[in-house]
């Protein structure tokens, strides 16, 4: 008979995700993880396999929630231009008011692990593609409503906005002058003609 887990897997996974987000994969030790999660190593191994399996589970949980949040944010406004303006401006405002500034967990993983780990290259790329689809659907809504030009290259614009999002998020980790970022966001938004 299989032994029941004696801990809340979701709660433990949230704690691990937070620690990975703060420290990154390499700097988060197993001792740090088990302490933060409130479990013993055998429980971690039983539930997630190993540290990399735990990180993958945390990253998948994050990307799912992140994509759902972005979809909800962009659908929350009838105007597509306004939806993207609110999205990008809120991203900037949040990064300047949040302390410490950890950035985006997925983008951090892309920078730390994707260059030398194929699994995380694929996982982070999948998230980028999914965000591109969300952006594309939003832009298509604007084209259908007449808010955006019919001759706009929808897929290319969606991909450009994803690259802008990633670049902006990485750039903001260095806390650049706010006017620099605000001017950049204004220019990004001019792509939605």
Tab-separated table of C-alpha atoms in Angstrom:
chain	number	residue	atom	x	y	z
A	1	UNK	CA	0.000	0.000	0.000
A	2	UNK	CA	1.339	3.439	-0.978
A	3	UNK	CA	2.205	5.715	1.886
A	4	UNK	CA	0.277	8.999	2.003
A	5	UNK	CA	2.245	12.222	1.817
A	6	UNK	CA	2.436	13.973	5.140
A	7	UNK	CA	2.732	17.465	3.690
A	8	UNK	CA	0.800	19.783	1.380
A	9	UNK	CA	2.528	19.391	-1.981
A	10	UNK	CA	1.152	22.669	-3.401
A	11	UNK	CA	2.214	24.635	-0.348
A	12	UNK	CA	5.685	23.051	-0.409
A	13	UNK	CA	5.977	23.726	-4.149
A	14	UNK	CA	5.021	27.383	-3.622
A	15	UNK	CA	7.717	27.690	-0.957
A	16	UNK	CA	10.307	26.095	-3.262
A	17	UNK	CA	9.269	28.354	-6.142
A	18	UNK	CA	9.720	31.411	-3.934
A	19	UNK	CA	13.203	30.299	-2.903
A	20	UNK	CA	14.237	29.467	-6.478
A	21	UNK	CA	12.866	32.843	-7.556
A	22	UNK	CA	14.914	34.610	-4.881
A	23	UNK	CA	18.176	32.691	-5.308
A	24	UNK	CA	18.087	30.921	-8.672
A	25	UNK	CA	18.584	27.205	-9.275
A	26	UNK	CA	22.288	26.924	-8.473
A	27	UNK	CA	22.308	29.038	-5.302
A	28	UNK	CA	19.302	27.299	-3.725
A	29	UNK	CA	20.760	24.408	-1.737
A	30	UNK	CA	18.829	21.287	-0.805
A	31	UNK	CA	19.065	22.355	2.837
A	32	UNK	CA	17.601	25.768	1.956
A	33	UNK	CA	14.814	24.095	0.009
A	34	UNK	CA	13.816	21.488	2.589
A	35	UNK	CA	13.925	24.124	5.338
A	36	UNK	CA	11.742	26.556	3.375
A	37	UNK	CA	9.367	23.787	2.298
A	38	UNK	CA	9.128	22.357	5.818
A	39	UNK	CA	9.940	18.811	4.655
A	40	UNK	CA	12.773	16.289	4.851
A	41	UNK	CA	14.956	15.286	1.890
A	42	UNK	CA	13.300	11.873	1.454
A	43	UNK	CA	9.946	13.643	1.048
A	44	UNK	CA	11.424	15.988	-1.559
A	45	UNK	CA	12.871	13.045	-3.500
A	46	UNK	CA	9.637	11.066	-3.204
A	47	UNK	CA	7.453	13.930	-4.437
A	48	UNK	CA	9.716	15.549	-7.055
A	49	UNK	CA	12.562	13.144	-7.863
A	50	UNK	CA	15.439	15.545	-7.286
A	51	UNK	CA	16.299	19.246	-7.163
A	52	UNK	CA	15.945	19.618	-10.926
A	53	UNK	CA	12.551	17.879	-10.855
A	54	UNK	CA	11.440	20.227	-8.084
A	55	UNK	CA	12.653	23.235	-10.072
A	56	UNK	CA	10.822	22.014	-13.167
A	57	UNK	CA	7.584	21.584	-11.193
A	58	UNK	CA	7.980	25.083	-9.723
A	59	UNK	CA	8.696	26.588	-13.137
A	60	UNK	CA	5.688	24.863	-14.717
A	61	UNK	CA	3.439	26.096	-11.904
A	62	UNK	CA	4.768	29.635	-12.317
A	63	UNK	CA	4.439	29.747	-16.108
A	64	UNK	CA	0.875	28.472	-15.947
A	65	UNK	CA	-0.132	31.129	-13.404
A	66	UNK	CA	1.863	33.830	-15.217
A	67	UNK	CA	0.218	33.131	-18.573
A	68	UNK	CA	-3.254	33.041	-16.995
A	69	UNK	CA	-2.590	36.387	-15.306
A	70	UNK	CA	-1.432	37.979	-18.562
A	71	UNK	CA	-4.444	36.603	-20.464
A	72	UNK	CA	-6.833	37.946	-17.811
A	73	UNK	CA	-5.111	41.340	-17.783
A	74	UNK	CA	-5.289	41.706	-21.562
A	75	UNK	CA	-8.909	40.541	-21.724
A	76	UNK	CA	-9.910	42.950	-18.964
A	77	UNK	CA	-10.144	45.951	-21.261
A	78	UNK	CA	-12.326	46.364	-24.346
A	79	UNK	CA	-9.624	48.470	-26.018
A	80	UNK	CA	-6.625	46.435	-27.144
A	81	UNK	CA	-4.327	49.460	-27.129
A	82	UNK	CA	-5.454	50.322	-23.621
A	83	UNK	CA	-5.044	46.696	-22.495
A	84	UNK	CA	-1.416	46.606	-23.650
A	85	UNK	CA	-0.749	50.083	-22.212
A	86	UNK	CA	-2.086	49.021	-18.813
A	87	UNK	CA	-0.185	45.727	-19.012
A	88	UNK	CA	3.207	47.311	-19.754
A	89	UNK	CA	2.753	50.281	-17.409
A	90	UNK	CA	1.669	48.021	-14.535
A	91	UNK	CA	4.690	45.792	-15.179
A	92	UNK	CA	6.998	48.785	-14.875
A	93	UNK	CA	5.227	50.224	-11.820
A	94	UNK	CA	5.319	46.860	-10.044
A	95	UNK	CA	9.036	46.407	-10.689
A	96	UNK	CA	9.811	49.858	-9.272
A	97	UNK	CA	7.723	49.368	-6.138
A	98	UNK	CA	8.711	45.759	-5.454
A	99	UNK	CA	11.710	45.196	-3.250
A	100	UNK	CA	13.755	43.197	-3.751
A	101	UNK	CA	13.366	43.079	-7.507
A	102	UNK	CA	13.551	39.402	-8.512
A	103	UNK	CA	12.158	39.920	-12.004
A	104	UNK	CA	10.232	37.159	-13.759
A	105	UNK	CA	10.926	33.611	-12.549
A	106	UNK	CA	10.665	32.214	-16.089
A	107	UNK	CA	12.981	34.834	-17.575
A	108	UNK	CA	15.453	34.318	-14.731
A	109	UNK	CA	15.377	30.583	-15.542
A	110	UNK	CA	15.857	31.313	-19.231
A	111	UNK	CA	18.956	33.378	-18.463
A	112	UNK	CA	20.407	31.015	-15.827
A	113	UNK	CA	19.613	27.558	-17.210
A	114	UNK	CA	18.445	27.611	-20.842
A	115	UNK	CA	21.880	28.273	-22.376
A	116	UNK	CA	23.235	24.953	-21.044
A	117	UNK	CA	20.204	22.797	-20.244
A	118	UNK	CA	18.011	21.647	-23.110
A	119	UNK	CA	15.017	20.847	-20.906
A	120	UNK	CA	14.874	24.414	-19.567
A	121	UNK	CA	15.592	25.857	-22.990
A	122	UNK	CA	12.467	24.060	-24.214
A	123	UNK	CA	10.339	24.935	-21.155
A	124	UNK	CA	11.162	28.645	-21.293
A	125	UNK	CA	10.710	28.733	-25.080
A	126	UNK	CA	7.293	27.071	-24.706
A	127	UNK	CA	6.279	29.851	-22.324
A	128	UNK	CA	7.498	32.506	-24.758
A	129	UNK	CA	5.465	30.873	-27.530
A	130	UNK	CA	2.391	30.673	-25.320
A	131	UNK	CA	2.693	34.372	-24.447
A	132	UNK	CA	3.050	35.101	-28.146
A	133	UNK	CA	-0.240	33.282	-28.785
A	134	UNK	CA	-1.961	35.301	-26.031
A	135	UNK	CA	-0.612	38.538	-27.514
A	136	UNK	CA	-1.581	37.416	-31.025
A	137	UNK	CA	-5.161	36.637	-29.959
A	138	UNK	CA	-5.396	40.062	-28.321
A	139	UNK	CA	-4.050	41.839	-31.419
A	140	UNK	CA	-6.441	39.873	-33.653
A	141	UNK	CA	-9.301	41.089	-31.459
A	142	UNK	CA	-8.137	44.661	-32.123
A	143	UNK	CA	-7.973	44.053	-35.872
A	144	UNK	CA	-11.486	42.518	-35.897
A	145	UNK	CA	-12.913	45.470	-33.971
A	146	UNK	CA	-11.230	47.979	-36.279
A	147	UNK	CA	-9.111	49.440	-33.483
A	148	UNK	CA	-5.898	48.212	-35.162
A	149	UNK	CA	-4.959	48.436	-38.839
A	150	UNK	CA	-5.960	45.453	-40.948
A	151	UNK	CA	-2.526	45.415	-42.637
A	152	UNK	CA	-0.706	44.870	-39.342
A	153	UNK	CA	1.496	41.746	-39.254
A	154	UNK	CA	-0.265	40.172	-36.278
A	155	UNK	CA	2.111	37.288	-35.549
A	156	UNK	CA	5.241	39.404	-36.020
A	157	UNK	CA	3.867	42.131	-33.764
A	158	UNK	CA	2.927	39.599	-31.076
A	159	UNK	CA	6.436	38.123	-31.163
A	160	UNK	CA	7.990	41.602	-31.034
A	161	UNK	CA	5.898	42.465	-27.973
A	162	UNK	CA	7.042	39.256	-26.255
A	163	UNK	CA	10.676	40.118	-26.979
A	164	UNK	CA	10.007	43.644	-25.687
A	165	UNK	CA	8.477	42.196	-22.517
A	166	UNK	CA	11.461	39.913	-21.926
A	167	UNK	CA	14.022	42.616	-22.672
A	168	UNK	CA	12.245	45.129	-20.474
A	169	UNK	CA	11.996	42.672	-17.586
A	170	UNK	CA	15.701	41.800	-17.745
A	171	UNK	CA	16.706	45.436	-18.182
A	172	UNK	CA	14.704	46.544	-15.148
A	173	UNK	CA	16.647	44.234	-12.840
A	174	UNK	CA	19.362	46.929	-12.867
A	175	UNK	CA	16.830	49.599	-11.760
A	176	UNK	CA	17.470	52.027	-14.649
A	177	UNK	CA	16.181	55.576	-14.535
A	178	UNK	CA	12.388	55.475	-14.615
A	179	UNK	CA	12.154	57.988	-17.482
A	180	UNK	CA	14.346	55.721	-19.628
A	181	UNK	CA	11.913	52.836	-19.131
A	182	UNK	CA	8.777	54.979	-19.496
A	183	UNK	CA	10.044	56.396	-22.802
A	184	UNK	CA	10.797	52.880	-24.029
A	185	UNK	CA	7.313	51.639	-23.110
A	186	UNK	CA	5.760	54.588	-24.992
A	187	UNK	CA	7.720	53.564	-28.098
A	188	UNK	CA	6.817	49.880	-27.704
A	189	UNK	CA	3.142	50.866	-27.588
A	190	UNK	CA	3.436	52.838	-30.865
A	191	UNK	CA	3.756	49.472	-32.605
A	192	UNK	CA	0.009	49.032	-31.985
A	193	UNK	CA	-1.082	51.330	-34.807
